[in-house]
CSV table of C-alpha atoms in Angstrom, one decimal:
chain,number,residue,atom,x,y,z
A,274,MET,CA,0.0,0.0,0.0
A,275,ILE,CA,1.3,3.4,-0.8
A,276,PRO,CA,0.2,6.5,1.0
A,277,ASP,CA,-1.2,9.5,-1.0
A,278,ARG,CA,0.2,12.9,-0.7
A,279,ALA,CA,-2.5,13.9,1.8
A,280,ARG,CA,-1.6,10.9,4.2
A,281,CYS,CA,2.1,11.7,3.7
A,282,LEU,CA,1.5,15.3,4.9
A,283,GLU,CA,-0.6,14.0,8.0
A,284,LEU,CA,2.1,11.6,8.9
A,285,MET,CA,4.7,14.5,8.7
A,286,ALA,CA,2.6,16.5,11.2
A,287,GLU,CA,1.9,13.4,13.4
A,288,GLU,CA,5.7,12.8,13.7
A,289,GLY,CA,6.4,16.4,14.5
A,290,MET,CA,8.5,17.1,11.5
A,291,PRO,CA,9.8,20.6,11.7
A,292,PRO,CA,8.7,23.2,8.9
A,293,HIS,CA,12.3,23.3,7.4
A,294,ILE,CA,12.4,19.5,6.9
A,295,ARG,CA,9.0,19.3,5.5
A,296,ALA,CA,9.7,22.1,3.1
A,297,HIS,CA,13.0,20.1,2.2
A,298,SER,CA,11.0,16.9,1.7
A,299,GLU,CA,8.5,18.7,-0.5
A,300,GLN,CA,11.2,20.0,-2.7
A,301,VAL,CA,12.8,16.6,-2.9
A,302,ALA,CA,9.3,15.3,-4.0
A,303,LYS,CA,9.0,18.0,-6.6
A,304,VAL,CA,12.5,17.1,-8.1
A,305,ALA,CA,11.7,13.4,-7.9
A,306,LEU,CA,8.4,13.6,-9.7
A,307,ALA,CA,9.8,15.9,-12.4
A,308,ILE,CA,12.4,13.3,-13.1
A,309,GLY,CA,10.0,10.4,-12.9
A,310,LYS,CA,7.6,12.1,-15.2
A,311,ALA,CA,10.3,12.8,-17.7
A,312,LEU,CA,11.5,9.2,-17.5
A,313,GLN,CA,7.9,8.0,-18.1
A,314,SER,CA,7.7,10.2,-21.1
A,315,ALA,CA,11.0,8.7,-22.4
A,316,GLY,CA,9.5,5.2,-22.1
A,317,GLU,CA,10.8,4.3,-18.7
A,318,THR,CA,8.5,2.3,-16.3
A,319,VAL,CA,8.5,4.0,-12.8
A,320,ASP,CA,5.8,4.3,-10.3
A,321,LEU,CA,5.1,8.1,-9.7
A,322,ALA,CA,3.0,7.4,-6.5
A,323,LEU,CA,5.7,5.5,-5.0
A,324,ILE,CA,8.2,8.1,-5.8
A,325,GLU,CA,6.0,11.0,-4.4
A,326,ALA,CA,5.4,9.1,-1.1
A,327,GLY,CA,8.9,7.9,-0.8
A,328,ALA,CA,10.3,11.3,-1.4
A,329,LEU,CA,7.9,13.1,0.9
A,330,LEU,CA,8.5,10.7,3.8
A,331,HIS,CA,12.5,10.0,3.1
A,332,ASP,CA,13.2,12.1,6.3
A,333,ILE,CA,10.3,11.1,8.4
A,334,ARG,CA,12.4,10.2,11.4
A,335,LYS,CA,15.2,12.7,10.9
A,336,ILE,CA,14.2,15.1,13.8
A,337,HIS,CA,14.0,12.0,15.9
A,338,SER,CA,17.7,10.9,15.1
A,339,ILE,CA,18.9,14.5,15.5
A,340,ASN,CA,17.3,14.5,19.0
A,341,ASP,CA,17.9,10.9,19.9
A,342,GLY,CA,20.9,9.7,17.9
A,343,GLY,CA,20.7,6.8,15.3
A,344,ASN,CA,20.5,6.4,11.7
A,345,HIS,CA,17.4,8.4,10.3
A,346,ALA,CA,17.2,6.3,7.2
A,347,ARG,CA,17.1,3.0,9.0
A,348,GLN,CA,14.6,4.4,11.6
A,349,GLY,CA,12.4,5.8,8.7
A,350,ALA,CA,12.5,2.6,7.0
A,351,ASP,CA,11.4,0.7,10.2
A,352,PHE,CA,8.7,3.4,10.8
A,353,VAL,CA,6.9,3.2,7.5
A,354,THR,CA,7.1,-0.6,7.7
A,355,SER,CA,5.5,-0.5,11.2
A,356,ILE,CA,2.6,1.3,9.9
A,357,GLY,CA,2.0,-0.9,6.9
A,358,PHE,CA,3.9,1.0,4.1
A,359,THR,CA,6.4,-1.6,3.4
A,360,GLU,CA,6.8,-0.7,-0.3
A,361,LEU,CA,8.3,2.5,0.9
A,362,ALA,CA,10.8,1.0,3.3
A,363,PRO,CA,13.6,0.4,0.6
A,364,LEU,CA,13.2,3.9,-0.8
A,365,VAL,CA,13.5,5.6,2.7
A,366,LEU,CA,16.4,3.2,3.7
A,367,ARG,CA,18.4,3.8,0.5
A,368,HIS,CA,17.9,7.8,0.3
A,369,VAL,CA,21.2,8.5,2.0
A,370,ASN,CA,23.3,5.6,0.6
A,371,LEU,CA,22.1,3.5,-2.3
A,372,GLY,CA,24.0,0.3,-1.5
A,373,GLU,CA,24.2,-2.0,-4.4
A,374,TRP,CA,22.9,-0.5,-7.6
A,375,ASP,CA,23.5,-1.0,-11.3
A,376,PRO,CA,24.9,1.9,-13.3
A,377,LYS,CA,23.7,0.5,-16.5
A,378,GLY,CA,20.4,-0.9,-15.4
A,379,ARG,CA,16.8,0.6,-15.2
A,380,VAL,CA,16.6,3.7,-13.3
A,381,ASP,CA,14.6,2.7,-10.2
A,382,GLU,CA,12.5,4.8,-7.8
A,383,ALA,CA,15.1,4.6,-5.0
A,384,GLU,CA,17.7,5.9,-7.4
A,385,ILE,CA,15.5,8.9,-8.3
A,386,ILE,CA,14.7,9.7,-4.6
A,387,ASN,CA,18.3,9.3,-3.6
A,388,TYR,CA,19.4,11.6,-6.5
A,389,ALA,CA,16.8,14.2,-5.9
A,390,ASP,CA,17.6,14.5,-2.1
A,391,LYS,CA,21.3,15.2,-3.2
A,392,ARG,CA,19.9,18.2,-5.5
A,393,VAL,CA,18.0,19.9,-2.6
A,394,ARG,CA,20.1,21.9,-0.2
A,395,HIS,CA,17.7,22.7,2.6
A,396,GLU,CA,14.8,24.0,0.6
A,397,GLU,CA,16.7,25.2,-2.5
A,398,ILE,CA,17.3,23.1,-5.7
A,399,VAL,CA,21.1,23.2,-6.5
A,400,SER,CA,23.6,21.4,-8.7
A,401,LEU,CA,25.6,18.4,-7.3
A,402,GLU,CA,28.6,20.4,-7.3
A,403,GLU,CA,26.9,23.1,-5.0
A,404,ARG,CA,25.4,20.3,-2.8
A,405,PHE,CA,28.7,18.6,-2.3
A,406,VAL,CA,30.5,21.9,-1.3
A,407,ASP,CA,27.8,22.3,1.2
A,408,LEU,CA,28.2,18.7,2.6
A,409,LEU,CA,32.0,19.0,2.6
A,410,GLU,CA,31.7,22.2,4.5
A,411,ARG,CA,29.2,21.0,7.1
A,412,TYR,CA,30.2,17.3,7.6
A,413,GLY,CA,33.7,17.0,6.2
A,414,VAL,CA,35.5,17.7,9.5
A,415,CYS,CA,37.8,14.8,9.4
A,416,GLU,CA,39.6,12.9,6.7
A,417,GLY,CA,37.4,9.8,6.9
A,418,SER,CA,34.3,12.0,6.5
A,419,ARG,CA,35.7,14.0,3.5
A,420,THR,CA,36.6,10.6,1.8
A,421,ARG,CA,33.2,9.2,2.3
A,422,ILE,CA,31.6,12.5,1.0
A,423,LEU,CA,34.0,12.6,-2.0
A,424,ARG,CA,33.2,8.8,-2.9
A,425,LEU,CA,29.5,9.6,-2.7
A,426,ARG,CA,29.9,12.6,-4.9
A,427,GLU,CA,31.5,10.2,-7.7
A,428,GLU,CA,28.6,7.9,-7.1
A,429,MET,CA,26.1,10.7,-7.6
A,430,GLU,CA,27.8,11.9,-10.8
A,431,MET,CA,27.5,8.3,-12.2
A,432,LEU,CA,23.8,8.2,-11.1
A,433,GLU,CA,23.1,11.6,-12.6
A,434,ALA,CA,24.6,10.4,-16.0
A,435,LYS,CA,22.3,7.3,-15.9
A,436,ILE,CA,19.2,9.2,-15.0
A,437,PHE,CA,19.6,11.9,-17.8
A,438,ALA,CA,21.1,9.6,-20.3
A,439,ASN,CA,17.8,9.3,-22.2
A,440,LEU,CA,16.1,12.7,-21.1
A,441,PRO,CA,15.7,15.6,-23.4
A,442,PHE,CA,17.0,18.1,-20.9
A,443,ASN,CA,20.2,18.3,-18.7
A,444,PRO,CA,20.4,18.1,-15.0
A,445,GLU,CA,20.7,22.0,-14.5
A,446,ALA,CA,17.2,22.4,-16.1
A,447,ILE,CA,15.5,20.3,-13.3
A,448,ALA,CA,14.8,23.4,-11.2
A,449,ASP,CA,12.5,24.7,-14.1
A,450,ARG,CA,10.6,21.7,-14.5
C-alpha cells in the first residue's frame, strides 16, 4: 500500500516534522516527480505514486535521530514498515546511501529519490557540485568523512549520468520543471 500525498502530509505532522525538514521533503518530491515524469515520457517504467510518497517521507524520522541519535534512514524505513507502508521502506532506507545499484540498469524509484535528495540543499534546488560543497563544509570535518563524501559525489555523478542519459534536458534544467 502506498500513502497518497495527503496521508504523507498527515504523517509528517503526526511525527512532529519541523517546517524546514517538511519544506526540504516537499522540494525533494518536486524534483523526484519531475524526473519520474520525464523518465515515463521517455518510455521508462516508474511508479509516480511510490516516488512521491517515498520522497515526501524520506526524512520522516530525521528529527528523532537528531534529538535521540541513530540512523534516520534506518529509523524511517522501520517506521514506514511498522505502519504498513512496506513498499516505501527500501526507498526511505536507500535515500542516504544507495548500497548496491546497477549503473547500466533501469533507473528505479530509490535511485530517483536518492538523487533528488542530493539536489536539494535545505529547501533550494542546487547542482550536485553546490550540494557537495555544502556537505563538505558541514560534515567533512575529518579525513574519513571527507573521503566518504567525495566517494558519494563520484557515485552521484554516475547516477546523474544514468538518469539523464535518455532525457531531453540536462540536470541543470530540473529546477525549471
